[in-house]
Amino acid sequence: MELPLPFRERMKQMLGDEYGAFLESYDRERSQGLRLNLLKTGREEFLAKTSFMLEPIPWVESGFYYLPQDRPGRHPYHEAGVYYIQEPSAMAPAAYLTRQMEDGAGERILDLCAAPGGKSTQIAAAMEGRGTLISNEIHPARAKILSENIERMGIANAVVTNETPQRLAEHFSEYFTRIMVDAPCSGEGMFRKNEEACEQWSTQNVELCAHRQDEILDCAASMLAGGGRLVYSTCTFAPAEDEGSIGRFLKRHPEFYVEEVPLAEGMSHGLGELSATIRLWPHKLRGEGHYVAVLRKEGTLADGGSGLLKNGYENGI
């Protein structure tokens, strides 16, 4: 694979001595994963009866690496929604969004950029059929795919919407307890998985994505209740779209702060002042490139926003 020269130059500057190991990761076969749908099967129950050769993914209890020859996408269990085939690193953001959630009964959760549904279905499994999940996708064709996956996974407490973030923000002021923003990005972390993303990459697109991310995050901020959690993620390495987007956001929204969370095996801290955010590097773990920032809005869910929750969440989630 021929990586764009400006991309290589920037990555060499970012990684220093690790740059060689980073380049070598592109010559390795990428890891593939599936995530069990805990609404339809239990972890131990599935492991006892499957013929797949599975290895646990460190950052999500229901996630497993599988061997390509297993071909789980062709198994009837896939069509029945027993599991969701998902890139391993992409399972991390929803795991952080739903951590320390005892049950979903009092939750109103928004997945703002939800198609094709990997993160929404993971969030729904953690909610265990309780509360309300809004899964939004701005593009109609992708919203249809999202709806099909929500249905296949047997999720009964989700509503699929096809709206702009701005339109949603007009109607859901400080409404949600948790928001997932898996932002549209330049896709640098997916070059190994998707060569088309590499061919379409440009420095101009990085700047365009960063601007779009600012707009999306501002909408998300207005929809999150006081004391709520917002998880921002991308599948790019670009600092302008990762720590840059979060740094700009925190300056515009001083009512937010980065939440300290534990890192799973193989994960790395973010760059510079935003070291409390998370980077997933393909030369350090079995997965593609990802960035995750866990944010908290000041206040408490008991009295934040519209005062939606009255169930003892004053001490945080």
Short mmCIF file of C-alpha atoms in Angstrom, two decimals:
data_model
loop_
_atom_site.label_atom_id
_atom_site.label_comp_id
_atom_site.label_asym_id
_atom_site.label_seq_id
_atom_site.Cartn_x
_atom_site.Cartn_y
_atom_site.Cartn_z
CA MET A 1 0.00 0.00 0.00
CA GLU A 2 1.35 3.43 -0.99
CA LEU A 3 0.64 5.85 1.83
CA PRO A 4 0.33 9.55 0.90
CA LEU A 5 3.60 11.43 1.42
CA PRO A 6 2.14 14.24 3.60
CA PHE A 7 0.53 11.58 5.79
CA ARG A 8 3.80 9.69 6.17
CA GLU A 9 5.72 12.84 7.01
CA ARG A 10 3.25 13.83 9.68
CA MET A 11 3.15 10.34 11.20
CA LYS A 12 6.96 10.22 11.34
CA GLN A 13 6.97 13.49 13.23
CA MET A 14 4.24 12.27 15.59
CA LEU A 15 5.68 8.84 16.34
CA GLY A 16 9.44 9.37 16.25
CA ASP A 17 11.18 6.07 17.08
CA GLU A 18 7.90 4.17 16.79
CA TYR A 19 7.38 5.16 13.16
CA GLY A 20 9.08 2.04 11.79
CA ALA A 21 6.86 -0.26 13.85
CA PHE A 22 3.82 1.74 12.69
CA LEU A 23 4.73 1.24 9.02
CA GLU A 24 5.34 -2.47 9.58
CA SER A 25 1.78 -2.84 10.92
CA TYR A 26 0.49 -2.22 7.38
CA ASP A 27 2.20 -5.42 6.22
CA ARG A 28 0.47 -7.54 8.86
CA GLU A 29 -2.90 -9.17 8.38
CA ARG A 30 -5.52 -7.13 10.21
CA SER A 31 -7.46 -8.61 13.12
CA GLN A 32 -11.17 -9.23 12.77
CA GLY A 33 -13.76 -9.26 15.51
CA LEU A 34 -17.31 -10.07 16.47
CA ARG A 35 -19.30 -8.85 19.44
CA LEU A 36 -21.92 -11.05 21.07
CA ASN A 37 -25.42 -9.65 21.31
CA LEU A 38 -26.11 -10.12 25.02
CA LEU A 39 -29.81 -9.48 24.36
CA LYS A 40 -29.92 -12.87 22.63
CA THR A 41 -27.16 -14.98 24.17
CA GLY A 42 -24.92 -15.16 27.20
CA ARG A 43 -21.14 -15.05 26.93
CA GLU A 44 -20.52 -18.44 28.54
CA GLU A 45 -23.52 -19.99 26.78
CA PHE A 46 -22.19 -18.98 23.37
CA LEU A 47 -18.60 -20.04 24.08
CA ALA A 48 -19.82 -23.47 25.20
CA LYS A 49 -21.52 -24.22 21.90
CA THR A 50 -19.59 -22.34 19.20
CA SER A 51 -17.11 -23.99 16.86
CA PHE A 52 -15.36 -20.65 16.17
CA MET A 53 -11.78 -20.21 17.39
CA LEU A 54 -12.23 -17.07 19.50
CA GLU A 55 -9.88 -14.93 21.59
CA PRO A 56 -11.14 -12.21 23.97
CA ILE A 57 -10.77 -8.55 23.01
CA PRO A 58 -9.34 -6.79 26.10
CA TRP A 59 -11.58 -3.70 26.10
CA VAL A 60 -15.04 -5.29 25.78
CA GLU A 61 -16.22 -8.40 27.60
CA SER A 62 -18.55 -9.49 24.79
CA GLY A 63 -15.97 -8.96 22.02
CA PHE A 64 -13.77 -11.63 20.42
CA TYR A 65 -11.17 -11.94 17.71
CA TYR A 66 -12.01 -14.65 15.19
CA LEU A 67 -10.02 -16.44 12.51
CA PRO A 68 -10.87 -15.54 8.87
CA GLN A 69 -11.59 -19.17 8.04
CA ASP A 70 -14.43 -19.20 10.58
CA ARG A 71 -16.47 -16.88 8.32
CA PRO A 72 -19.03 -15.90 10.98
CA GLY A 73 -20.83 -13.65 8.51
CA ARG A 74 -22.07 -16.74 6.67
CA HIS A 75 -23.35 -18.49 9.78
CA PRO A 76 -27.11 -18.47 10.57
CA TYR A 77 -26.27 -16.94 13.97
CA HIS A 78 -25.26 -13.75 12.15
CA GLU A 79 -28.60 -13.41 10.37
CA ALA A 80 -30.37 -14.17 13.65
CA GLY A 81 -28.56 -11.30 15.38
CA VAL A 82 -26.64 -13.45 17.86
CA TYR A 83 -23.54 -11.36 17.19
CA TYR A 84 -22.40 -8.29 15.28
CA ILE A 85 -19.26 -8.39 13.14
CA GLN A 86 -17.27 -5.31 14.13
CA GLU A 87 -13.69 -4.07 13.85
CA PRO A 88 -12.10 -4.65 17.30
CA SER A 89 -10.95 -1.07 17.98
CA ALA A 90 -14.40 0.23 17.05
CA MET A 91 -15.83 -1.58 20.10
CA ALA A 92 -13.93 0.67 22.52
CA PRO A 93 -15.98 3.91 22.36
CA ALA A 94 -19.33 2.35 23.31
CA ALA A 95 -17.63 0.37 26.07
CA TYR A 96 -16.48 3.66 27.61
CA LEU A 97 -19.86 5.32 27.08
CA THR A 98 -21.69 2.59 29.01
CA ARG A 99 -19.12 1.83 31.73
CA GLN A 100 -20.50 1.87 35.28
CA MET A 101 -24.08 1.67 34.01
CA GLU A 102 -25.92 -0.61 36.44
CA ASP A 103 -28.96 -0.78 34.17
CA GLY A 104 -30.48 1.37 31.46
CA ALA A 105 -33.77 2.13 33.18
CA GLY A 106 -33.13 5.85 33.72
CA GLU A 107 -31.07 6.36 30.59
CA ARG A 108 -31.83 8.46 27.55
CA ILE A 109 -28.96 7.83 25.17
CA LEU A 110 -28.22 9.35 21.77
CA ASP A 111 -25.94 7.82 19.14
CA LEU A 112 -25.64 10.89 16.94
CA CYS A 113 -23.78 9.43 13.91
CA ALA A 114 -24.97 5.86 14.22
CA ALA A 115 -24.85 3.99 10.88
CA PRO A 116 -24.30 1.16 10.25
CA GLY A 117 -25.16 0.39 13.87
CA GLY A 118 -22.17 -1.23 15.57
CA LYS A 119 -22.03 1.23 18.44
CA SER A 120 -25.81 1.54 18.76
CA THR A 121 -26.28 -2.20 19.07
CA GLN A 122 -23.46 -2.36 21.62
CA ILE A 123 -25.06 0.45 23.66
CA ALA A 124 -28.45 -1.26 23.46
CA ALA A 125 -27.03 -4.51 24.82
CA ALA A 126 -25.68 -2.63 27.84
CA MET A 127 -29.08 -1.01 28.38
CA GLU A 128 -30.69 -4.47 28.61
CA GLY A 129 -33.94 -3.33 27.01
CA ARG A 130 -34.47 -0.46 29.46
CA GLY A 131 -34.49 3.29 28.89
CA THR A 132 -34.52 4.93 25.46
CA LEU A 133 -31.93 4.89 22.70
CA ILE A 134 -32.08 7.33 19.80
CA SER A 135 -29.94 6.15 16.88
CA ASN A 136 -29.53 8.93 14.35
CA GLU A 137 -28.06 8.91 10.85
CA ILE A 138 -28.11 11.91 8.52
CA HIS A 139 -27.88 9.93 5.24
CA PRO A 140 -31.17 8.18 4.27
CA ALA A 141 -29.59 5.09 2.66
CA ARG A 142 -27.34 4.53 5.68
CA ALA A 143 -30.28 5.14 8.02
CA LYS A 144 -32.05 2.24 6.30
CA ILE A 145 -29.08 -0.06 6.95
CA LEU A 146 -29.02 1.15 10.55
CA SER A 147 -32.71 0.29 10.94
CA GLU A 148 -32.13 -3.19 9.55
CA ASN A 149 -29.33 -3.87 12.02
CA ILE A 150 -31.37 -2.56 14.96
CA GLU A 151 -34.16 -4.94 13.95
CA ARG A 152 -31.80 -7.89 13.33
CA MET A 153 -30.32 -7.53 16.80
CA GLY A 154 -33.77 -7.57 18.43
CA ILE A 155 -33.60 -4.09 19.98
CA ALA A 156 -37.00 -2.93 21.18
CA ASN A 157 -36.12 0.32 23.01
CA ALA A 158 -34.49 2.18 20.10
CA VAL A 159 -35.82 4.81 17.72
CA VAL A 160 -33.97 5.39 14.44
CA THR A 161 -34.01 8.99 13.21
CA ASN A 162 -32.80 10.52 9.95
CA GLU A 163 -31.99 14.10 10.96
CA THR A 164 -29.18 16.63 11.05
CA PRO A 165 -27.55 17.22 14.44
CA GLN A 166 -28.80 20.80 14.28
CA ARG A 167 -32.40 19.69 13.84
CA LEU A 168 -32.18 17.28 16.78
CA ALA A 169 -30.61 19.97 18.96
CA GLU A 170 -33.66 22.18 18.41
CA HIS A 171 -35.89 19.58 20.10
CA PHE A 172 -33.71 17.84 22.71
CA SER A 173 -32.14 20.58 24.81
CA GLU A 174 -30.21 18.99 27.73
CA TYR A 175 -32.28 15.83 27.31
CA PHE A 176 -29.82 12.94 27.06
CA THR A 177 -27.87 11.27 29.86
CA ARG A 178 -25.19 9.91 27.50
CA ILE A 179 -24.25 10.80 23.93
CA MET A 180 -22.03 8.96 21.48
CA VAL A 181 -20.39 11.07 18.77
CA ASP A 182 -18.55 8.72 16.42
CA ALA A 183 -17.67 11.58 14.14
CA PRO A 184 -17.23 11.50 10.37
CA CYS A 185 -13.47 11.74 9.84
CA SER A 186 -10.65 11.40 7.32
CA GLY A 187 -10.44 7.66 8.04
CA GLU A 188 -6.66 7.40 8.41
CA GLY A 189 -7.01 4.59 10.91
CA MET A 190 -8.83 2.50 8.32
CA PHE A 191 -6.20 2.64 5.56
CA ARG A 192 -5.22 -0.99 6.21
CA LYS A 193 -8.86 -2.08 6.12
CA ASN A 194 -10.08 0.16 3.31
CA GLU A 195 -7.62 1.19 0.58
CA GLU A 196 -10.25 3.54 -0.89
CA ALA A 197 -9.96 5.68 2.24
CA CYS A 198 -6.24 5.96 1.56
CA GLU A 199 -6.79 6.92 -2.08
CA GLN A 200 -9.30 9.64 -1.14
CA TRP A 201 -7.20 11.15 1.67
CA SER A 202 -6.02 14.77 1.48
CA THR A 203 -4.89 17.46 3.89
CA GLN A 204 -7.89 19.51 2.74
CA ASN A 205 -10.28 16.74 3.77
CA VAL A 206 -8.66 16.59 7.22
CA GLU A 207 -9.41 20.30 7.65
CA LEU A 208 -12.96 19.86 6.34
CA CYS A 209 -13.62 16.98 8.75
CA ALA A 210 -12.26 18.96 11.69
CA HIS A 211 -14.65 21.82 10.94
CA ARG A 212 -17.58 19.42 10.62
CA GLN A 213 -16.66 17.76 13.91
CA ASP A 214 -16.76 21.15 15.68
CA GLU A 215 -20.33 21.68 14.49
CA ILE A 216 -21.46 18.19 15.50
CA LEU A 217 -19.89 18.45 18.96
CA ASP A 218 -21.55 21.80 19.61
CA CYS A 219 -24.94 20.24 18.86
CA ALA A 220 -24.16 17.29 21.13
CA ALA A 221 -23.14 19.62 23.96
CA SER A 222 -26.51 21.35 23.92
CA MET A 223 -28.37 18.03 24.06
CA LEU A 224 -26.50 16.53 27.03
CA ALA A 225 -27.96 16.94 30.52
CA GLY A 226 -25.81 18.26 33.34
CA GLY A 227 -23.71 15.44 34.81
CA GLY A 228 -24.03 13.43 31.61
CA ARG A 229 -21.26 11.70 29.65
CA LEU A 230 -20.25 12.36 26.05
CA VAL A 231 -17.87 10.02 24.23
CA TYR A 232 -16.20 11.35 21.09
CA SER A 233 -14.42 8.96 18.76
CA THR A 234 -12.78 8.91 15.35
CA CYS A 235 -10.95 6.37 13.23
CA THR A 236 -8.17 8.76 12.28
CA PHE A 237 -4.69 9.65 13.54
CA ALA A 238 -4.92 13.33 12.58
CA PRO A 239 -4.35 15.54 15.67
CA ALA A 240 -6.57 18.24 14.15
CA GLU A 241 -9.50 15.81 14.30
CA ASP A 242 -8.57 14.14 17.59
CA GLU A 243 -6.95 16.14 20.39
CA GLY A 244 -7.48 19.24 18.25
CA SER A 245 -11.25 18.77 18.04
CA ILE A 246 -11.48 18.09 21.78
CA GLY A 247 -9.19 21.01 22.67
CA ARG A 248 -11.27 23.43 20.61
CA PHE A 249 -14.46 22.00 22.09
CA LEU A 250 -13.28 22.46 25.68
CA LYS A 251 -12.43 26.10 24.98
CA ARG A 252 -15.90 26.71 23.57
CA HIS A 253 -17.58 24.69 26.34
CA PRO A 254 -15.84 25.18 29.71
CA GLU A 255 -18.70 23.30 31.37
CA PHE A 256 -17.13 20.08 30.04
CA TYR A 257 -14.02 18.27 31.22
CA VAL A 258 -12.14 15.13 30.23
CA GLU A 259 -13.04 12.20 32.44
CA GLU A 260 -10.19 10.02 33.69
CA VAL A 261 -10.81 6.40 32.67
CA PRO A 262 -8.69 3.23 32.81
CA LEU A 263 -6.89 2.11 29.68
CA ALA A 264 -7.16 -1.46 28.46
CA GLU A 265 -4.11 -3.50 27.45
CA GLY A 266 -2.42 -2.03 24.40
CA MET A 267 -4.11 1.38 24.55
CA SER A 268 -2.09 4.61 24.77
CA HIS A 269 -2.68 8.05 26.23
CA GLY A 270 -3.62 10.97 24.02
CA LEU A 271 -1.10 13.57 22.92
CA GLY A 272 0.02 16.67 24.78
CA GLU A 273 -2.29 18.30 27.31
CA LEU A 274 -5.06 15.84 26.45
CA SER A 275 -3.17 12.79 27.68
CA ALA A 276 -6.32 11.67 29.53
CA THR A 277 -7.88 10.85 26.15
CA ILE A 278 -7.11 7.55 24.42
CA ARG A 279 -5.32 6.45 21.29
CA LEU A 280 -5.46 2.98 19.77
CA TRP A 281 -2.43 2.39 17.54
CA PRO A 282 -2.30 -0.57 15.12
CA HIS A 283 1.34 -1.30 16.01
CA LYS A 284 0.51 -1.59 19.72
CA LEU A 285 -2.67 -3.69 19.70
CA ARG A 286 -4.74 -6.00 17.54
CA GLY A 287 -7.01 -3.46 15.92
CA GLU A 288 -7.10 -0.47 13.61
CA GLY A 289 -6.39 3.16 14.49
CA HIS A 290 -8.89 4.88 16.76
CA TYR A 291 -9.19 7.87 19.08
CA VAL A 292 -11.53 8.11 22.09
CA ALA A 293 -12.28 11.02 24.44
CA VAL A 294 -14.59 10.56 27.42
CA LEU A 295 -16.14 13.87 28.48
CA ARG A 296 -18.37 14.84 31.37
CA LYS A 297 -20.68 17.85 31.62
CA GLU A 298 -20.65 19.64 34.96
CA GLY A 299 -23.71 19.22 37.14
CA THR A 300 -25.65 16.19 38.30
CA LEU A 301 -28.15 14.15 36.38
CA ALA A 302 -30.64 14.51 39.23
CA ASP A 303 -31.00 18.23 38.62
CA GLY A 304 -29.28 18.75 35.28
CA GLY A 305 -31.08 19.89 32.15
CA SER A 306 -34.79 19.21 32.33
CA GLY A 307 -34.55 17.36 35.63
CA LEU A 308 -35.32 14.08 33.88
CA LEU A 309 -33.73 11.69 36.33
CA LYS A 310 -34.66 11.25 39.96
CA ASN A 311 -33.05 7.92 40.71
CA GLY A 312 -30.01 8.67 42.82
CA TYR A 313 -27.38 9.45 40.20
CA GLU A 314 -26.04 12.46 42.16
CA ASN A 315 -22.66 10.80 42.66
CA GLY A 316 -22.06 10.23 38.95
CA ILE A 317 -22.26 7.18 36.77
#
